[in-house]
Coordinates of C-alpha atoms in Angstrom, one line a residue:
Chain A
X54 CA 30.6 -3.6 16.2
X55 CA 31.4 -0.1 15.1
X56 CA 29.7 1.7 12.2
X57 CA 31.9 4.1 10.2
X58 CA 30.9 6.7 7.7
X59 CA 34.1 7.0 5.6
X60 CA 34.1 10.2 3.4
X61 CA 30.6 9.6 2.2
X62 CA 29.4 11.9 -0.7
X63 CA 26.2 11.7 -2.6
X64 CA 24.5 13.5 -5.4
X65 CA 21.1 13.1 -7.0
X66 CA 21.5 14.1 -10.6
X67 CA 23.1 17.5 -10.5
X68 CA 22.2 18.1 -6.8
X69 CA 25.0 17.6 -4.3
X70 CA 23.4 16.2 -1.1
X71 CA 26.3 15.0 1.0
X72 CA 30.0 16.0 0.9
X73 CA 32.7 13.8 2.4
X74 CA 30.8 13.0 5.6
X75 CA 32.9 11.0 8.1
X76 CA 32.2 9.9 11.7
X77 CA 32.1 6.7 13.8
X78 CA 29.5 5.1 15.9
X79 CA 31.1 2.9 18.6
X80 CA 29.5 -0.2 19.9
X81 CA 26.5 0.6 22.1
X82 CA 26.8 4.4 21.4
X83 CA 23.8 6.6 20.4
X84 CA 24.7 9.2 17.8
X85 CA 22.1 11.7 16.7
X86 CA 22.4 13.4 13.3
X87 CA 20.9 16.9 13.1
X88 CA 21.0 19.6 10.6
X89 CA 18.8 22.0 8.6
X90 CA 16.0 20.6 6.2
X91 CA 17.4 19.0 3.1
X92 CA 20.9 18.6 4.4
X93 CA 20.9 14.9 3.5
X94 CA 20.3 13.4 7.0
X95 CA 17.9 10.7 5.7
X96 CA 20.1 10.0 2.6
X97 CA 23.1 9.5 4.9
X98 CA 21.1 7.0 7.0
X99 CA 20.1 5.1 3.9
X100 CA 23.7 4.9 2.8
X101 CA 24.8 3.8 6.3
X102 CA 22.2 1.0 6.2
X103 CA 23.1 -0.2 2.8
X104 CA 19.9 0.9 1.1
X105 CA 21.5 3.5 -1.1
X106 CA 24.9 3.3 -2.9
X107 CA 26.8 6.5 -2.2
X108 CA 28.4 8.4 -5.1
X109 CA 31.8 8.4 -3.3
X110 CA 33.1 7.0 0.0
X111 CA 31.5 4.2 1.8
X112 CA 29.9 2.9 5.0
X113 CA 32.0 0.4 6.9
X114 CA 31.7 -1.9 9.8
X115 CA 34.5 -2.8 12.2
X116 CA 34.4 -5.8 14.5
X117 CA 32.0 -8.8 14.4
X118 CA 28.3 -8.3 15.1
X119 CA 26.9 -9.9 18.2
X120 CA 26.6 -13.7 17.7
X121 CA 22.8 -13.8 18.1
X122 CA 22.0 -10.8 15.9
X123 CA 19.9 -11.6 12.9
X124 CA 20.2 -8.2 11.3
X125 CA 23.0 -6.1 12.8
X126 CA 21.9 -2.9 11.1
X127 CA 18.2 -2.4 11.5
X128 CA 16.0 0.5 10.5
X129 CA 13.1 2.1 12.3
X130 CA 11.3 4.2 9.7
X131 CA 9.6 7.6 9.9
X132 CA 6.4 6.3 8.2
X133 CA 6.6 3.0 10.2
X134 CA 6.6 0.9 7.0
X135 CA 4.2 -1.7 8.4
X136 CA 2.5 -4.2 6.0
X137 CA -1.1 -3.1 6.2
X138 CA -2.4 -6.7 5.3
X139 CA -0.5 -8.2 8.3
X140 CA -1.5 -8.2 12.0
X141 CA 0.8 -6.7 14.6
X142 CA 2.3 -10.2 15.3
X143 CA 2.7 -11.0 11.6
X144 CA 4.5 -7.7 11.0
X145 CA 6.9 -8.5 13.8
X146 CA 7.3 -12.0 12.4
X147 CA 7.9 -10.7 8.9
X148 CA 11.8 -10.3 9.1
X149 CA 12.0 -13.7 10.9
X150 CA 10.3 -15.8 8.3
X151 CA 13.4 -16.5 6.2
X152 CA 15.8 -16.9 9.2
X153 CA 16.9 -20.2 10.6
X154 CA 14.8 -19.8 13.7
X155 CA 12.5 -22.7 14.6
X156 CA 8.8 -22.0 14.9
X157 CA 9.0 -22.2 18.7
X158 CA 12.0 -19.8 18.8
X159 CA 10.3 -17.4 16.5
X160 CA 7.2 -17.4 18.7
X161 CA 9.4 -16.7 21.7
X162 CA 11.2 -13.8 20.0
X163 CA 7.8 -12.3 18.8
X164 CA 6.3 -12.6 22.3
X165 CA 9.4 -10.9 23.9
X166 CA 9.4 -8.1 21.3
X167 CA 5.7 -7.4 21.8
X168 CA 6.1 -7.5 25.6
X169 CA 9.0 -5.0 25.6
X170 CA 7.0 -2.6 23.5
X171 CA 3.7 -3.0 25.4
X172 CA 1.9 -4.6 22.4
X173 CA 1.1 -8.0 23.9
X174 CA -2.6 -7.2 23.9
X175 CA -2.6 -6.0 20.3
X176 CA -1.0 -8.9 18.5
X177 CA -4.1 -9.6 16.4
X178 CA -4.8 -6.0 15.4
X179 CA -4.2 -4.6 12.0
X180 CA -2.2 -1.4 11.5
X181 CA -5.2 0.6 10.4
X182 CA -6.8 -0.1 13.8
X183 CA -3.8 1.4 15.7
X184 CA -2.9 5.0 16.6
X185 CA 0.3 6.4 15.1
X186 CA 2.2 5.8 18.4
X187 CA 1.2 2.2 18.5
X188 CA 2.1 1.7 14.9
X189 CA 5.6 3.0 15.6
X190 CA 5.8 0.7 18.5
X191 CA 5.1 -2.2 16.1
X192 CA 8.0 -0.8 14.0
X193 CA 10.2 -0.9 17.1
X194 CA 9.1 -4.4 18.1
X195 CA 9.9 -5.6 14.6
X196 CA 13.4 -4.0 14.8
X197 CA 13.9 -5.5 18.3
X198 CA 12.9 -9.0 17.1
X199 CA 16.0 -9.3 14.9
X200 CA 18.3 -8.3 17.8
X201 CA 20.1 -5.4 16.1
X202 CA 23.6 -4.2 17.0
X203 CA 22.8 -0.7 15.8
X204 CA 19.3 0.8 15.2
X205 CA 19.1 3.2 12.3
X206 CA 16.3 5.5 13.2
X207 CA 15.0 7.9 10.5
X208 CA 13.0 10.6 12.3
X209 CA 11.0 7.9 14.0
X210 CA 8.8 10.4 15.9
X211 CA 8.2 13.1 13.4
X212 CA 4.9 11.7 12.1
X213 CA 3.5 11.7 15.6
X214 CA 1.8 14.3 17.8
X215 CA 3.7 15.8 20.6
X216 CA 2.2 13.8 23.5
X217 CA 2.8 10.5 21.7
X218 CA 6.3 11.7 20.9
X219 CA 7.0 12.2 24.6
X220 CA 5.7 8.7 25.5
X221 CA 7.8 7.0 22.7
X222 CA 10.9 9.1 23.7
X223 CA 10.6 7.6 27.2
X224 CA 10.5 4.1 25.5
X225 CA 13.6 4.8 23.4
X226 CA 15.5 6.0 26.5
X227 CA 14.5 2.8 28.3
X228 CA 15.3 0.5 25.4
X229 CA 18.7 2.0 24.8
X230 CA 19.6 2.5 28.5
X231 CA 21.7 -0.7 29.0
X232 CA 24.0 0.0 26.0
X233 CA 23.4 -3.4 24.4
X234 CA 22.3 -1.6 21.2
X235 CA 23.8 1.4 19.6
X236 CA 21.7 3.8 17.5
X237 CA 22.0 6.4 14.8
X238 CA 19.2 8.7 15.3
X239 CA 18.3 11.2 12.5
X240 CA 16.1 14.0 13.7
X241 CA 15.4 17.7 13.1
X242 CA 14.2 17.9 16.7
X243 CA 17.1 19.1 18.9
X244 CA 15.3 18.2 22.1
X245 CA 15.1 14.6 21.0
X246 CA 18.8 14.7 20.1
X247 CA 20.1 16.0 23.4
X248 CA 17.9 13.7 25.5
X249 CA 18.8 10.5 23.6
X250 CA 22.2 10.8 22.2
X251 CA 25.7 10.4 23.6
X252 CA 27.1 12.5 20.7
X253 CA 25.5 14.7 18.1
X254 CA 26.7 15.1 14.6
X255 CA 25.7 18.5 13.3
X256 CA 25.5 18.7 9.5
X257 CA 25.7 21.9 7.5
X258 CA 23.0 22.8 4.9
X259 CA 23.1 21.1 1.5
X260 CA 25.5 19.7 0.5
X261 CA 25.7 18.3 4.0
X262 CA 29.1 18.3 5.7
X263 CA 30.0 17.5 9.3
X264 CA 30.0 20.9 10.9
X265 CA 30.5 19.9 14.5
X266 CA 30.4 16.8 16.6
X267 CA 29.0 17.6 20.1
X268 CA 29.5 15.3 23.0
X269 CA 26.8 15.4 25.7
X270 CA 28.7 15.9 28.9
X271 CA 26.4 13.7 31.0
X272 CA 25.9 10.0 31.5
X273 CA 22.6 8.5 30.5
X274 CA 21.6 8.1 34.1
X275 CA 22.4 11.8 34.9
X276 CA 20.2 12.9 32.0
X277 CA 17.1 11.3 33.6
X278 CA 17.3 13.6 36.7
X279 CA 15.3 16.8 37.2
X280 CA 18.5 18.9 37.4
X281 CA 19.6 17.8 34.0
X282 CA 16.6 19.4 32.3
X283 CA 18.1 22.9 32.5
X284 CA 21.5 21.8 31.3
X285 CA 20.0 19.9 28.4
X286 CA 18.0 22.9 27.5
X287 CA 21.1 25.0 27.5
X288 CA 22.8 22.5 25.1
X289 CA 19.7 22.5 22.9
X290 CA 20.0 26.3 22.7
X291 CA 23.6 26.1 21.8
X292 CA 22.8 23.6 19.0
X293 CA 20.1 25.8 17.7
X294 CA 22.4 28.8 17.6
X295 CA 24.7 26.6 15.5
X296 CA 22.0 25.6 13.0
X297 CA 19.7 28.7 13.1
X298 CA 21.2 30.8 10.3
X299 CA 21.5 27.8 8.0
X300 CA 18.0 26.7 8.8
X301 CA 16.7 30.1 7.7
X302 CA 18.7 29.9 4.4
X303 CA 17.6 26.3 3.9
X304 CA 14.0 27.3 4.3
X305 CA 14.3 30.2 1.9
X306 CA 15.9 27.9 -0.6
X307 CA 13.1 25.4 -0.5
X308 CA 10.6 28.2 -1.0
X309 CA 12.4 29.5 -4.1
X310 CA 12.8 26.1 -5.6
Chain B
X370 CA 1.2 23.6 41.4
X371 CA -1.1 24.6 38.6
X372 CA -2.8 28.0 39.0
X373 CA -6.3 27.3 37.9
X374 CA -8.4 30.0 36.2
X375 CA -11.9 30.7 37.6
X376 CA -14.9 29.1 35.8
X377 CA -16.3 31.1 33.0
X378 CA -19.2 33.4 34.2
X379 CA -22.3 34.3 32.1
X380 CA -21.9 37.5 30.2
X381 CA -25.0 39.7 29.6
X382 CA -26.2 40.8 26.2
X383 CA -28.2 39.2 23.3
X384 CA -26.8 36.0 21.8
X385 CA -27.5 34.4 18.4
X386 CA -26.6 31.0 17.1
X387 CA -23.7 30.6 14.6
X388 CA -25.3 29.9 11.3
X389 CA -24.7 26.3 10.1
X390 CA -23.0 26.2 6.7
X391 CA -21.4 22.7 6.6
X392 CA -24.2 20.8 4.9
X393 CA -24.3 18.9 1.6
X394 CA -21.5 17.2 -0.5
X395 CA -22.0 13.9 1.3
X396 CA -24.3 11.8 -0.9
X397 CA -25.1 8.4 0.6
X398 CA -26.0 5.3 -1.4
X399 CA -29.6 4.6 -0.5
X400 CA -30.5 1.0 -1.3
X401 CA -34.3 1.5 -0.9
X402 CA -34.6 4.4 -3.3
X403 CA -32.8 2.4 -6.0
X404 CA -35.1 -0.6 -5.7
X405 CA -38.2 1.6 -5.6
X406 CA -37.1 3.4 -8.8
X407 CA -36.4 0.1 -10.5
X408 CA -39.8 -1.3 -9.5
X409 CA -41.5 1.8 -10.7
X410 CA -39.8 1.6 -14.1
X411 CA -40.7 -2.1 -14.5
X412 CA -44.3 -1.4 -13.4
X413 CA -44.7 1.4 -15.9
X414 CA -43.2 -0.8 -18.6
X415 CA -45.7 -3.6 -17.7
X416 CA -48.5 -1.0 -17.8
X417 CA -47.5 0.3 -21.2
X418 CA -47.4 -3.3 -22.5
X419 CA -50.7 -4.4 -20.9
X420 CA -52.6 -1.3 -22.0
X421 CA -51.4 -1.7 -25.5
X422 CA -49.5 1.7 -25.6
X423 CA -46.5 -0.1 -27.2
X424 CA -46.4 -2.9 -29.8
X425 CA -45.4 -6.1 -28.0
X426 CA -43.3 -7.1 -31.0
X427 CA -41.0 -4.1 -30.5
X428 CA -41.0 -4.1 -26.7
X429 CA -42.5 -7.2 -25.0
X430 CA -43.7 -6.6 -21.4
X431 CA -41.7 -7.7 -18.4
X432 CA -44.2 -10.5 -17.7
X433 CA -43.7 -11.8 -21.3
X434 CA -39.9 -11.8 -20.7
X435 CA -40.3 -13.7 -17.4
X436 CA -42.5 -16.3 -19.1
X437 CA -40.0 -16.6 -21.9
X438 CA -37.2 -17.3 -19.4
X439 CA -39.3 -19.8 -17.6
X440 CA -40.1 -21.7 -20.8
X441 CA -36.4 -21.6 -21.8
X442 CA -35.5 -23.0 -18.4
X443 CA -38.1 -25.7 -18.6
X444 CA -37.1 -26.9 -22.1
X445 CA -33.4 -27.1 -21.1
X446 CA -32.4 -24.6 -23.8
X447 CA -31.4 -22.0 -21.3
X448 CA -28.9 -24.2 -19.6
X449 CA -27.6 -25.5 -23.0
X450 CA -26.9 -21.9 -24.2
X451 CA -25.6 -20.7 -20.9
X452 CA -23.2 -23.6 -20.4
X453 CA -21.6 -23.0 -23.7
X454 CA -21.1 -19.3 -23.0
X455 CA -19.8 -20.1 -19.5
X456 CA -17.3 -22.6 -20.8
X457 CA -16.0 -20.1 -23.4
X458 CA -15.8 -17.2 -20.9
X459 CA -14.3 -19.5 -18.2
X460 CA -11.5 -20.9 -20.3
X461 CA -10.8 -17.6 -22.1
X462 CA -10.7 -15.6 -18.9
X463 CA -8.5 -18.1 -17.1
X464 CA -6.0 -18.3 -19.9
X465 CA -5.9 -14.6 -20.4
X466 CA -5.7 -13.9 -16.7
X467 CA -2.8 -16.4 -16.1
X468 CA -0.8 -14.9 -19.0
X469 CA -1.7 -11.4 -18.0
X470 CA -0.6 -11.8 -14.4
X471 CA 2.7 -13.4 -15.4
X472 CA 3.5 -10.7 -18.0
X473 CA 2.2 -7.9 -15.7
X474 CA 4.5 -9.1 -12.9
X475 CA 7.4 -9.3 -15.3
X476 CA 6.8 -5.8 -16.5
X477 CA 6.5 -4.6 -12.9
X478 CA 9.7 -6.2 -11.8
X479 CA 12.2 -6.3 -14.7
X480 CA 13.6 -3.5 -16.7
X481 CA 14.0 -5.5 -19.8
X482 CA 10.4 -6.9 -19.7
X483 CA 9.1 -3.4 -19.0
X484 CA 10.8 -1.9 -22.0
X485 CA 9.6 -4.6 -24.4
X486 CA 6.3 -5.3 -22.7
X487 CA 5.0 -1.8 -22.5
X488 CA 5.8 -1.1 -26.1
X489 CA 3.9 -4.2 -27.3
X490 CA 1.0 -3.6 -25.0
X491 CA 0.7 0.1 -26.0
X492 CA 0.7 -1.0 -29.7
X493 CA -1.8 -4.0 -29.4
X494 CA -4.1 -2.9 -26.5
X495 CA -6.2 -0.5 -28.6
X496 CA -7.1 -3.1 -31.3
X497 CA -10.7 -4.2 -30.8
X498 CA -10.0 -7.9 -30.2
X499 CA -13.2 -9.0 -31.9
X500 CA -11.6 -7.8 -35.2
X501 CA -9.0 -10.5 -34.8
X502 CA -11.6 -13.3 -34.7
X503 CA -11.6 -13.9 -38.5
X504 CA -7.8 -14.2 -38.4
X505 CA -7.9 -16.5 -35.4
X506 CA -10.5 -18.7 -37.2
X507 CA -8.0 -18.9 -40.1
X508 CA -5.2 -19.9 -37.7
X509 CA -7.1 -22.1 -35.3
X510 CA -10.0 -23.5 -37.4
X511 CA -13.7 -23.2 -36.9
X512 CA -14.4 -24.4 -33.4
X513 CA -14.1 -23.2 -29.9
X514 CA -10.4 -22.3 -30.0
X515 CA -10.8 -19.0 -31.9
X516 CA -13.6 -17.8 -29.7
X517 CA -11.7 -18.7 -26.5
X518 CA -8.5 -17.1 -27.9
X519 CA -10.4 -13.9 -28.7
X520 CA -11.6 -13.7 -25.1
X521 CA -8.2 -14.6 -23.7
X522 CA -6.6 -11.8 -25.8
X523 CA -9.1 -9.2 -24.6
X524 CA -8.6 -10.3 -21.0
X525 CA -4.8 -10.6 -21.2
X526 CA -4.1 -6.9 -22.1
X527 CA -6.4 -5.5 -19.4
X528 CA -5.0 -7.9 -16.8
X529 CA -1.4 -7.2 -17.7
X530 CA -2.0 -3.5 -17.4
X531 CA -3.8 -3.7 -14.1
X532 CA -1.2 -6.0 -12.7
X533 CA 1.8 -3.9 -13.5
X534 CA 0.0 -0.7 -12.4
X535 CA -0.7 -2.6 -9.2
X536 CA 3.0 -3.6 -8.8
X537 CA 4.0 0.0 -9.5
X538 CA 1.6 1.2 -6.8
X539 CA 3.1 -0.9 -4.0
X540 CA 4.7 1.7 -1.7
X541 CA 8.4 1.7 -2.2
X542 CA 9.0 2.2 1.5
X543 CA 7.6 -1.3 2.2
X544 CA 10.0 -2.8 -0.3
X545 CA 12.9 -0.9 1.2
X546 CA 11.8 -2.1 4.6
X547 CA 11.8 -5.7 3.5
X548 CA 15.3 -5.2 1.9
X549 CA 16.6 -3.6 5.1
X550 CA 15.7 -6.9 6.9
X551 CA 17.5 -8.9 4.2
X552 CA 14.3 -10.6 3.1
X553 CA 15.0 -12.5 -0.1
X554 CA 13.6 -11.4 -3.5
X555 CA 11.1 -14.2 -3.8
X556 CA 9.7 -13.5 -0.3
X557 CA 9.4 -9.8 -1.1
X558 CA 7.4 -10.6 -4.2
X559 CA 5.2 -13.1 -2.4
X560 CA 4.7 -11.2 0.9
X561 CA 4.9 -7.5 -0.1
X562 CA 4.4 -7.0 -3.8
X563 CA 1.6 -9.6 -4.4
X564 CA -0.7 -8.5 -1.5
X565 CA 0.2 -4.8 -2.3
X566 CA -0.8 -5.2 -5.9
X567 CA -3.9 -7.3 -5.2
X568 CA -6.4 -4.4 -4.9
X569 CA -5.5 -3.3 -8.4
X570 CA -5.5 -6.8 -9.7
X571 CA -9.0 -7.4 -8.3
X572 CA -10.2 -4.1 -9.8
X573 CA -8.8 -5.4 -13.1
X574 CA -10.9 -8.6 -12.7
X575 CA -14.0 -6.4 -12.6
X576 CA -13.0 -4.9 -16.0
X577 CA -11.8 -8.2 -17.6
X578 CA -15.1 -9.9 -16.5
X579 CA -17.1 -7.4 -18.5
X580 CA -14.6 -7.6 -21.4
X581 CA -15.0 -11.3 -21.5
X582 CA -18.8 -11.1 -21.5
X583 CA -18.7 -8.5 -24.3
X584 CA -16.4 -10.7 -26.4
X585 CA -18.2 -14.0 -25.8
X586 CA -21.5 -12.4 -27.0
X587 CA -19.8 -10.9 -30.1
X588 CA -18.0 -14.1 -30.9
X589 CA -21.1 -16.2 -30.6
X590 CA -23.0 -13.8 -32.8
X591 CA -20.3 -14.2 -35.5
X592 CA -20.2 -17.9 -35.5
X593 CA -21.8 -20.3 -33.0
X594 CA -24.8 -22.6 -32.8
X595 CA -25.1 -22.5 -29.0
X596 CA -24.4 -19.8 -26.5
X597 CA -26.3 -16.8 -25.2
X598 CA -25.0 -14.5 -28.0
X599 CA -26.1 -17.0 -30.7
X600 CA -29.4 -17.4 -29.0
X601 CA -30.1 -13.6 -28.9
X602 CA -29.1 -13.3 -32.6
X603 CA -31.4 -16.1 -33.7
X604 CA -34.3 -14.7 -31.7
X605 CA -33.7 -11.3 -33.3
X606 CA -33.7 -12.9 -36.8
X607 CA -37.0 -14.7 -36.0
X608 CA -38.5 -11.5 -34.5
X609 CA -39.0 -13.3 -31.2
X610 CA -38.3 -10.2 -29.2
X611 CA -39.5 -11.8 -25.9
X612 CA -36.8 -14.5 -26.3
X613 CA -34.3 -11.8 -27.4
X614 CA -34.9 -9.8 -24.2
X615 CA -34.9 -13.0 -22.1
X616 CA -31.3 -13.5 -23.4
X617 CA -30.4 -9.9 -22.6
X618 CA -31.8 -10.3 -19.0
X619 CA -29.8 -13.5 -18.5
X620 CA -26.6 -11.7 -19.6
X621 CA -27.3 -8.9 -17.2
X622 CA -28.0 -11.3 -14.4
X623 CA -24.8 -13.2 -15.3
X624 CA -22.8 -9.9 -15.2
X625 CA -24.4 -9.1 -11.8
X626 CA -23.5 -12.5 -10.4
X627 CA -19.8 -12.1 -11.5
X628 CA -19.8 -8.6 -9.9
X629 CA -21.1 -10.1 -6.7
X630 CA -18.4 -12.8 -6.8
X631 CA -15.7 -10.2 -7.2
X632 CA -17.2 -8.1 -4.3
X633 CA -17.1 -11.3 -2.2
X634 CA -13.4 -11.9 -3.2
X635 CA -12.6 -8.3 -2.3
X636 CA -14.1 -8.5 1.2
X637 CA -12.4 -11.8 1.8
X638 CA -8.9 -10.8 0.5
X639 CA -8.8 -7.1 1.2
X640 CA -10.3 -7.0 4.6
X641 CA -7.2 -5.2 5.9
X642 CA -8.0 -2.0 3.9

């Protein structure tokens, strides 16, 4: 199943946020969206996931979702969005409660999602008892439980400290390695973008337009090697050069507002 | 290979400790000091009564009040008055709370209900509900109904306000999360909005419990034969100040008991906080 942004524009009141943004995410592909602050990255993701109606254009799907997918487009949120009154297992179970799964099937799905995210020993814990990294793992387990075709990740690591970010980054790379799931990964962190994505959509400052689409010239396997580090850093610097001027302008604009 | 720096070596010269300046601003609730202060006040009050510093008619001593409560309990009058009051509070509170929760949720979830509901609540909430008792007596007759209706009205407005504020306070990101998983509307209300609004609803119960207590006493003073309010008024008319204060102490204990009950509910239902 492909996800297509078809000339998406959006405005909040008199503020133009997105301007005719178009790109495609092929089945199993990981696309990062980067750009200066306030360029509408998160707004774009909300529109792609059907949580926000765009002012013009639309988000489209092509092809059937995988037969066993319970929620083809599934979000992973920046602030985790866990129900604080539910345990880890109950949070993972939350999107399954209204599906047609039997109790036994549901339990199997929850066990599998918890195991894949290393949460099996924490199923009875409440979110307040967990560190930020573990909370986001619950968010990921909840997303995995519905067997998504495409993960929509809205700065999933930006609320975490750098060490936890590194650990979760490794988890993401592992989870997305087999190409069974695609992802749209919104981030302001260029290192995350080059390490995870197959392609990177660079947005201009507000109103966000597609400025460049950069393809990472390495397979996912190649990117794991030691030699790849230098090459990825080079790519990251090129991206930064693209964004830097606009990032400065965007920051000034926020300060004057 | 990490190039490790050598261990820090002791430098010579006078040292002085960094002055501590981070104290204060962290008051703790000390149970013991509270109880001691209360005991001291009661002891002083008893002493003033026993030594004849104050006229027992105007301020009976604590021991006289305890004796009065004991006699009331023994004669069965205490239970008779208390049961009437509890019946009125109970039915008025339950009716007002049910209506308030329904209207509060409607205001929290529907644009139409919000427009209409908030206008009416803003207009009617400031009316002291006891002022409506005479009108309610005209409408509902002399009996329990107008008293219960007065309490229900008082409880209703506070409950509706705390419920819709609670619904408003449910983090929107949780609702969006639920929507992103295609969770149906009724399940979002039951599993996201209800538990999210519960802290505010329970805080509202604390307020409505005291509103109900205030209104039951006022209503019973205006027109009732039995009930703690009626009892306190009669005792005052007969200058039986020990009985009067016995009634007040019972009201205070009743209020404390309700507060405890709500504390218990909060620890049971909001343990996740």
